[in-house]
Coordinates of C-alpha atoms in Angstrom, one line a residue:
M1 CA 5.3 -0.2 22.8
I2 CA 5.3 -4.0 22.8
N3 CA 8.0 -6.6 23.5
A4 CA 9.5 -9.0 21.0
Q5 CA 7.2 -11.9 21.9
E6 CA 4.1 -9.7 21.4
F7 CA 5.5 -8.4 18.2
A8 CA 6.0 -12.0 16.9
R9 CA 2.4 -12.9 18.0
R10 CA 0.9 -10.0 16.2
L11 CA 3.0 -10.7 13.0
S12 CA 1.7 -14.3 13.2
T13 CA -1.9 -13.1 13.1
L14 CA -1.3 -11.3 9.8
G15 CA -0.6 -14.2 7.5
A16 CA 0.2 -17.8 7.0
D17 CA 3.6 -17.6 8.6
T18 CA 4.1 -18.2 12.3
F19 CA 6.7 -15.9 13.8
T20 CA 8.7 -16.5 17.0
S21 CA 10.8 -14.3 19.2
D22 CA 13.8 -15.7 17.5
D23 CA 12.4 -14.6 14.1
V24 CA 12.0 -11.1 15.5
V25 CA 15.6 -11.1 16.6
D26 CA 16.6 -12.3 13.1
L27 CA 14.6 -9.4 11.6
A28 CA 16.3 -7.0 14.0
T29 CA 19.7 -8.3 13.0
A30 CA 18.9 -7.8 9.3
A31 CA 17.6 -4.3 10.0
D32 CA 20.8 -3.5 12.1
V33 CA 18.6 -2.9 15.2
R34 CA 19.6 -4.1 18.6
I35 CA 16.8 -5.7 20.6
S36 CA 16.4 -8.2 23.4
A37 CA 13.4 -10.1 24.8
D38 CA 13.0 -7.3 27.4
L39 CA 13.4 -4.3 25.1
E40 CA 10.2 -2.6 24.2
I41 CA 9.6 -2.1 20.4
D42 CA 8.3 1.3 19.5
A43 CA 6.7 2.3 16.2
A44 CA 10.0 3.3 14.5
V45 CA 11.8 0.1 15.4
A46 CA 8.7 -1.9 14.4
Q47 CA 8.6 -0.2 11.0
R48 CA 12.3 -1.1 10.4
L49 CA 11.5 -4.7 11.3
L50 CA 8.5 -4.8 9.0
D51 CA 10.6 -3.4 6.2
Q52 CA 12.6 -6.7 6.3
I53 CA 9.6 -8.9 5.7
S54 CA 8.7 -9.9 2.1
P55 CA 6.0 -9.5 1.1
T56 CA 5.4 -6.4 3.1
P57 CA 2.7 -6.9 5.8
P58 CA -0.5 -4.8 5.4
V59 CA 0.2 -2.8 8.6
T60 CA 2.6 0.0 9.6
G61 CA 4.9 0.0 12.6
A62 CA 2.5 2.4 14.4
Q63 CA -0.4 0.0 13.8
I64 CA 1.4 -3.1 15.0
T65 CA 2.6 -1.4 18.2
A66 CA -0.7 0.4 19.0
S67 CA -2.6 -0.6 22.1
Q68 CA -5.6 -1.8 20.0
W69 CA -4.9 -5.0 18.1
P70 CA -5.8 -6.0 15.5
P71 CA -6.1 -2.6 13.8
P72 CA -9.7 -1.5 13.1
K73 CA -10.9 -2.3 9.6
S74 CA -12.0 0.6 7.5
S75 CA -15.6 0.7 6.5
R76 CA -14.6 2.0 3.1
P77 CA -13.6 -0.4 0.4
A78 CA -10.0 -0.7 -0.6
A79 CA -8.9 1.2 -3.7
P80 CA -8.2 -1.0 -6.8
S81 CA -4.6 -1.8 -7.3
V82 CA -2.6 0.2 -9.9
S83 CA 0.6 -1.1 -11.4
F84 CA 3.2 1.2 -12.9
S85 CA 4.7 -0.2 -16.0
S86 CA 6.9 2.7 -17.0
P87 CA 7.6 6.2 -15.6
G88 CA 4.5 8.3 -16.1
A89 CA 2.2 5.5 -17.3
V90 CA -0.5 4.0 -15.3
D91 CA -2.1 0.7 -16.2
A92 CA -5.7 0.7 -14.9
P93 CA -7.6 -2.5 -14.2
A94 CA -8.9 -4.1 -17.5
D95 CA -12.6 -4.0 -16.5
Q96 CA -12.9 -0.2 -16.6
P97 CA -14.8 1.2 -19.6
T98 CA -12.8 3.0 -22.2
R99 CA -13.7 6.5 -23.4
P100 CA -13.4 7.7 -27.0
R101 CA -10.5 10.0 -27.6
G102 CA -12.4 12.7 -29.4
S103 CA -11.7 16.3 -28.5
G104 CA -15.2 17.5 -28.2
P105 CA -18.6 16.9 -29.8
A106 CA -18.8 15.5 -33.3
R107 CA -19.2 18.2 -36.0
G108 CA -21.0 18.3 -39.3
G109 CA -19.3 17.7 -42.7
R110 CA -18.1 21.3 -43.2
R111 CA -15.5 23.3 -41.4
P112 CA -16.8 26.2 -39.4
G113 CA -14.8 28.8 -41.5
S114 CA -15.8 27.5 -44.9
R115 CA -19.2 29.2 -45.3
R116 CA -20.6 29.5 -48.7
T117 CA -21.5 33.0 -49.9
P118 CA -24.8 33.5 -51.7
R119 CA -24.6 34.0 -55.5

């Protein structure tokens, strides 16, 4: 758990905006959470405060209140972004190769069942 001043400091390290304790109080008011400068902020409260920020910060409430700050970077690359344009449809990044839509290997000119009978 961290206090409001530390929460503001950690938020400030995430982006271009600088947050103050007053900003944290404003976030709490918007989230309908009661906090004071003395009150410790736990992961659940932190998540409710983070949900009030737009655009959403790249951390969770648990990460921002963890004893280790900043959160460790993953050695794995981030997954490419995917945007949903309509329910059930996925628009992949444009640089991915396309595959032909055939339903199996190409066949010869005749259908399998149209065998000629010897005369």
